Coordinates of C-alpha atoms in Angstrom, one line a residue:
X1 CA 0.0 0.0 0.0
X2 CA 1.4 3.3 -1.1
X3 CA 1.7 6.2 1.4
X4 CA 0.7 9.7 0.3
X5 CA 3.5 12.2 0.2
X6 CA 3.1 14.4 3.4
X7 CA 4.6 17.4 1.7
X8 CA 2.0 17.1 -1.2
X9 CA -0.9 16.8 1.3
X10 CA 0.3 19.9 3.2
X11 CA 0.6 21.9 -0.1
X12 CA -3.0 21.0 -1.0
X13 CA -4.3 22.1 2.4
X14 CA -2.3 25.4 2.2
X15 CA -3.7 26.0 -1.3
X16 CA -7.3 25.4 -0.1
X17 CA -6.8 27.7 2.9
X18 CA -5.2 30.4 0.7
X19 CA -8.1 30.2 -1.8
X20 CA -10.7 30.6 1.0
X21 CA -8.8 33.5 2.5
X22 CA -8.5 35.2 -0.9
X23 CA -12.3 34.8 -1.5
X24 CA -13.0 36.3 1.9
X25 CA -10.7 39.3 1.2
X26 CA -12.2 39.7 -2.2
X27 CA -15.8 39.7 -0.8
X28 CA -14.9 42.2 1.9
X29 CA -13.3 44.6 -0.6
X30 CA -16.2 44.2 -3.0
X31 CA -18.8 44.6 -0.2
X32 CA -17.2 47.9 0.9
X33 CA -17.2 49.6 -2.5
X34 CA -19.7 52.5 -2.7
X35 CA -21.5 54.2 -5.6
X36 CA -20.1 57.7 -6.3
X37 CA -22.0 60.9 -6.7
X38 CA -25.1 59.9 -4.8
X39 CA -26.1 63.5 -4.0
X40 CA -29.1 64.5 -5.9
X41 CA -30.3 61.0 -6.8
X42 CA -34.0 60.3 -6.3
X43 CA -35.2 57.7 -3.8
X44 CA -38.9 56.9 -3.4
X45 CA -40.0 55.4 -0.1
X46 CA -43.4 54.1 0.9
X47 CA -44.9 54.1 4.4
X48 CA -43.3 57.3 5.7
X49 CA -45.9 58.6 8.1
X50 CA -44.2 56.9 11.1
X51 CA -41.7 54.2 11.9
X52 CA -38.9 52.8 9.7
X53 CA -40.0 54.7 6.6
X54 CA -40.1 58.0 8.4
X55 CA -36.7 57.5 9.9
X56 CA -35.2 56.4 6.6
X57 CA -36.6 59.4 4.8
X58 CA -35.0 61.8 7.3
X59 CA -31.7 60.0 7.2
X60 CA -31.5 59.9 3.4
X61 CA -32.5 63.6 3.3
X62 CA -29.5 64.4 5.5
X63 CA -27.3 62.5 3.2
X64 CA -28.2 64.6 0.2
X65 CA -30.6 62.3 -1.6
X66 CA -33.7 63.8 -3.3
X67 CA -36.2 61.9 -1.2
X68 CA -39.8 61.4 -2.4
X69 CA -41.7 60.2 0.7
X70 CA -45.1 58.5 0.3
X71 CA -47.4 59.1 3.2
X72 CA -50.9 57.7 3.7
X73 CA -52.2 61.0 5.4
X74 CA -51.8 64.7 4.7
X75 CA -50.8 65.2 8.3
X76 CA -48.0 62.7 8.0
X77 CA -46.6 64.4 5.0
X78 CA -46.8 67.9 6.6
X79 CA -45.0 66.7 9.8
X80 CA -42.2 65.0 7.8
X81 CA -41.6 68.1 5.6
X82 CA -41.5 70.3 8.7
X83 CA -38.4 68.5 10.0
X84 CA -36.6 68.0 6.7
X85 CA -34.8 70.0 4.0
X86 CA -36.5 71.5 1.0
X87 CA -35.2 68.7 -1.2
X88 CA -37.6 66.2 0.5
X89 CA -40.9 66.0 -1.2
X90 CA -44.0 64.1 0.0
X91 CA -46.9 62.5 -1.9
X92 CA -50.1 61.0 -0.6
X93 CA -50.4 57.4 -1.4
X94 CA -53.1 54.8 -0.7
X95 CA -51.9 51.4 -1.8
X96 CA -55.5 50.1 -1.9
X97 CA -56.5 52.7 -4.5
X98 CA -55.2 52.3 -8.1
X99 CA -55.9 55.9 -8.8
X100 CA -53.8 57.0 -5.9
X101 CA -51.0 54.8 -7.1
X102 CA -51.3 56.3 -10.6
X103 CA -51.1 59.8 -9.2
X104 CA -48.0 59.0 -7.1
X105 CA -46.3 57.5 -10.2
X106 CA -47.0 60.7 -12.2
X107 CA -45.6 62.7 -9.3
X108 CA -42.4 60.7 -9.2
X109 CA -42.0 60.9 -12.9
X110 CA -42.3 64.7 -12.9
X111 CA -39.9 65.0 -9.9
X112 CA -37.2 62.9 -11.5
X113 CA -37.4 65.0 -14.6
X114 CA -36.0 62.4 -17.0
X115 CA -33.2 61.3 -14.7
X116 CA -34.9 58.1 -13.7
X117 CA -35.4 56.7 -10.2
X118 CA -32.3 55.5 -8.3
X119 CA -34.0 53.8 -5.4
X120 CA -37.4 52.3 -4.4
X121 CA -37.9 51.3 -0.8
X122 CA -41.1 49.4 -0.1
X123 CA -42.0 49.7 3.5
X124 CA -45.8 49.1 3.7
X125 CA -47.2 47.0 6.5
X126 CA -50.2 44.8 6.0
X127 CA -53.3 45.4 8.2
X128 CA -54.4 41.8 8.9
X129 CA -55.1 41.1 12.5
X130 CA -52.6 38.9 14.4
X131 CA -54.9 36.2 15.7
X132 CA -55.7 32.5 15.3
X133 CA -56.7 31.7 11.7
X134 CA -60.2 30.5 12.5
X135 CA -60.9 33.8 14.2
X136 CA -60.4 35.5 10.8
X137 CA -62.7 36.1 7.8
X138 CA -61.8 36.4 4.2
X139 CA -61.9 40.2 4.4
X140 CA -59.0 40.1 6.9
X141 CA -56.9 38.3 4.2
X142 CA -58.0 40.9 1.6
X143 CA -56.7 43.7 3.8
X144 CA -53.2 42.2 4.0
X145 CA -52.9 40.8 0.4
X146 CA -54.7 43.7 -1.3
X147 CA -53.1 46.6 0.4
X148 CA -49.8 45.2 1.5
X149 CA -48.9 42.8 -1.3
X150 CA -50.7 43.7 -4.4
X151 CA -50.4 47.5 -3.8
X152 CA -46.7 47.2 -3.4
X153 CA -46.4 45.0 -6.5
X154 CA -48.5 47.4 -8.6
X155 CA -46.4 50.5 -7.7
X156 CA -43.2 48.6 -8.2
X157 CA -44.3 47.5 -11.7
X158 CA -45.3 51.1 -12.7
X159 CA -42.0 52.5 -11.5
X160 CA -39.8 49.9 -13.2
X161 CA -39.3 52.0 -16.3
X162 CA -37.8 54.8 -14.2
X163 CA -35.6 52.3 -12.2
X164 CA -34.3 50.8 -15.5
X165 CA -33.5 54.3 -16.8
X166 CA -31.3 55.0 -13.7
X167 CA -30.1 51.5 -13.3
X168 CA -31.3 51.8 -9.8
X169 CA -32.2 49.4 -7.0
X170 CA -35.3 48.1 -5.2
X171 CA -35.2 47.4 -1.4
X172 CA -38.0 45.6 0.2
X173 CA -38.4 45.6 3.9
X174 CA -39.8 42.3 5.2
X175 CA -39.9 41.4 8.9
X176 CA -39.4 38.0 10.5
X177 CA -42.8 36.7 9.3
X178 CA -41.2 36.4 5.8
X179 CA -38.9 33.8 7.4
X180 CA -41.4 31.8 9.4
X181 CA -45.2 31.8 9.3
X182 CA -46.8 32.0 12.7
X183 CA -50.0 33.6 14.0
X184 CA -52.1 35.7 11.5
X185 CA -51.9 33.7 8.3
X186 CA -52.9 36.7 6.1
X187 CA -50.0 38.8 7.4
X188 CA -47.5 36.0 6.9
X189 CA -48.8 35.4 3.3
X190 CA -48.2 39.1 2.6
X191 CA -44.6 38.8 3.7
X192 CA -43.9 35.5 2.0
X193 CA -45.4 37.0 -1.2
X194 CA -43.0 39.9 -1.0
X195 CA -40.1 37.4 -0.7
X196 CA -41.2 35.5 -3.8
X197 CA -41.8 38.7 -5.8
X198 CA -38.4 40.0 -4.7
X199 CA -36.6 36.9 -5.8
X200 CA -38.3 36.8 -9.2
X201 CA -37.7 40.5 -9.8
X202 CA -34.0 40.3 -8.8
X203 CA -33.3 37.6 -11.3
X204 CA -35.1 39.3 -14.2
X205 CA -34.0 42.9 -13.6
X206 CA -30.3 42.1 -13.3
X207 CA -30.2 42.2 -17.1
X208 CA -31.2 45.9 -17.0
X209 CA -28.7 46.9 -14.2
X210 CA -31.5 47.1 -11.6
X211 CA -30.5 45.5 -8.2
X212 CA -33.1 44.1 -5.8
X213 CA -32.4 43.5 -2.1
X214 CA -34.5 42.2 0.8
X215 CA -34.0 43.5 4.4
X216 CA -35.3 40.8 6.7
X217 CA -35.5 42.6 10.0
X218 CA -36.6 41.9 13.6
X219 CA -39.8 43.3 15.1
X220 CA -39.2 47.0 16.0
X221 CA -41.3 49.2 18.2
X222 CA -41.4 51.8 15.6
X223 CA -42.6 49.5 12.9
X224 CA -45.3 47.2 14.5
X225 CA -48.6 47.8 16.2
X226 CA -48.5 48.5 19.9
X227 CA -49.8 46.0 22.5
X228 CA -52.9 48.2 22.9
X229 CA -53.7 48.1 19.2
X230 CA -53.2 44.3 19.0
X231 CA -55.3 43.7 22.1
X232 CA -58.1 45.9 20.7
X233 CA -58.1 43.9 17.5
X234 CA -58.2 40.6 19.5
X235 CA -61.1 41.8 21.5
X236 CA -63.0 42.8 18.4
X237 CA -62.3 39.4 16.8
X238 CA -63.3 37.6 20.0
X239 CA -66.6 39.4 20.2
X240 CA -67.6 38.5 16.7
X241 CA -66.8 34.8 17.0
X242 CA -69.6 32.3 16.8
X243 CA -70.5 30.7 20.2
X244 CA -69.2 27.3 18.9
X245 CA -65.7 28.7 18.1
X246 CA -65.6 30.8 21.2
X247 CA -66.4 27.7 23.4
X248 CA -63.8 25.6 21.7
X249 CA -61.1 28.1 22.8
X250 CA -62.6 29.1 26.1
X251 CA -62.4 32.4 28.1
X252 CA -59.2 31.4 29.8
X253 CA -57.5 30.9 26.4
X254 CA -58.5 34.5 25.4
X255 CA -57.0 35.9 28.6
X256 CA -53.8 33.9 28.3
X257 CA -53.5 34.6 24.5
X258 CA -53.5 38.4 25.2
X259 CA -50.8 37.9 27.9
X260 CA -48.7 35.9 25.4
X261 CA -49.0 38.6 22.7
X262 CA -48.1 41.3 25.3
X263 CA -45.1 39.3 26.4
X264 CA -44.0 38.7 22.7
X265 CA -44.2 42.4 21.9
X266 CA -42.2 43.2 25.0
X267 CA -39.5 40.6 24.4
X268 CA -39.2 40.7 20.6
X269 CA -39.7 44.3 19.7
X270 CA -36.4 46.2 19.6
X271 CA -36.3 50.0 20.0
X272 CA -33.0 50.5 18.0
X273 CA -34.1 50.9 14.4
X274 CA -30.6 51.9 13.4
X275 CA -29.9 48.2 12.7
X276 CA -32.4 48.4 9.8
X277 CA -31.1 51.9 8.7
X278 CA -27.5 50.5 8.4
X279 CA -28.8 47.6 6.2
X280 CA -30.8 50.1 4.0
X281 CA -27.7 52.4 3.8
X282 CA -25.6 49.6 2.4
X283 CA -28.4 48.4 0.0
X284 CA -28.8 51.9 -1.4
X285 CA -25.2 53.1 -1.4
X286 CA -23.1 50.0 -2.0
X287 CA -21.9 49.4 -5.6
X288 CA -22.7 45.7 -5.1
X289 CA -25.6 45.5 -2.7
X290 CA -26.3 42.1 -1.0
X291 CA -29.3 40.0 -2.0
X292 CA -30.4 39.7 1.6
X293 CA -29.7 41.5 4.9
X294 CA -30.5 40.5 8.4
X295 CA -31.3 43.2 10.9
X296 CA -31.6 42.3 14.5
X297 CA -30.4 39.3 16.5
X298 CA -33.7 37.3 16.3
X299 CA -33.9 37.8 12.5
X300 CA -30.3 36.6 12.1
X301 CA -30.5 33.7 14.6
X302 CA -33.8 32.7 16.0
X303 CA -36.2 33.1 13.1
X304 CA -33.6 32.1 10.5
X305 CA -32.9 29.0 12.5
X306 CA -36.5 28.1 12.7
X307 CA -37.0 28.5 9.0
X308 CA -34.3 25.8 8.4
X309 CA -35.2 23.6 11.3
X310 CA -37.3 20.5 10.9
X311 CA -41.0 21.3 10.9
X312 CA -41.7 19.2 14.0
X313 CA -39.1 21.3 16.0
X314 CA -40.3 24.7 14.8
X315 CA -43.9 23.6 15.5
X316 CA -43.1 22.6 19.0
X317 CA -41.1 25.8 19.8
X318 CA -43.8 28.1 18.3
X319 CA -46.7 26.3 20.0
X320 CA -44.9 26.8 23.3
X321 CA -45.2 30.5 22.9
X322 CA -49.1 30.5 23.1
X323 CA -51.7 28.8 25.2
X324 CA -53.8 25.7 24.3
X325 CA -57.5 26.0 23.4
X326 CA -60.0 24.5 25.9
X327 CA -61.1 21.9 23.4
X328 CA -57.6 20.2 23.5
X329 CA -58.2 19.1 27.1
X330 CA -54.9 20.5 28.3
X331 CA -55.3 22.1 31.7
X332 CA -52.9 24.9 31.4
X333 CA -51.5 27.4 28.9
X334 CA -48.5 26.8 26.8
X335 CA -45.1 27.8 28.1
X336 CA -44.2 31.3 27.2
X337 CA -40.6 30.9 26.1
X338 CA -38.3 33.8 26.8
X339 CA -36.3 34.3 23.5

């Protein structure tokens, strides 16, 4: 039996390590390259009344971009303009109204004045209640898919000619429900739909120099409904349930479910939205933006892990976060895991 030459084996190992190191260095250098002459480029952002969209609009305005901020209310636009430079423009946008979308597209076309659109940041949140699926009606799914998903797709399609002209980029903000579906099926469908649309768009638009990125972020206090809003929705849904469904869950379930939601908001919602801003900064300013960004520890670790974990494991962990209905015969609520 012949023995392998030790020196040859060592040389192969060294060559492999050197290749890996070279790839890492190349990626770091490439990842840090920035687009030049960004001042004066136009970026259109949806959902700028409050939260992440509002903060991003202010930040990009300070960096010299010509920001076009879409707000759902006149008041939201006025308040944003009051604390921004004269370069920032606002437009009223209702993603559920095709006429409103058309007017916004005309406004963006006029503002860009033949230069094209450098960036489109989609930041709309769906309005589906966060509740057990059989508490919902088909109208609750329409509100998430119609306003959140189809509205964003429609305005993206209509702005594609301007994005192609500027060889710009699209950045879609998607929270952890785009990684793992749990509670509120309509809302999760909206986020999963945005993931699928982003993947398809990225592959097709690369031929035209348009780059598409997804920012998968944690739940942030500035970007989700407060506990009071969630609890008000839950009470409304509970009161409209049929006696049969309500009895199958039980009054104790309702009380424990509200406690679980309150605990989840408190533990999962981060107040530091700068983590998302940093990802958006790179997606808009990097010469080679990444396909996906993770913002927040739970998006990078917990939800990403669950999305790849075996279904039986993710089912067990998620079920532990919420109580059990009375009809299951279990005497106590589920264990509220502290993540």
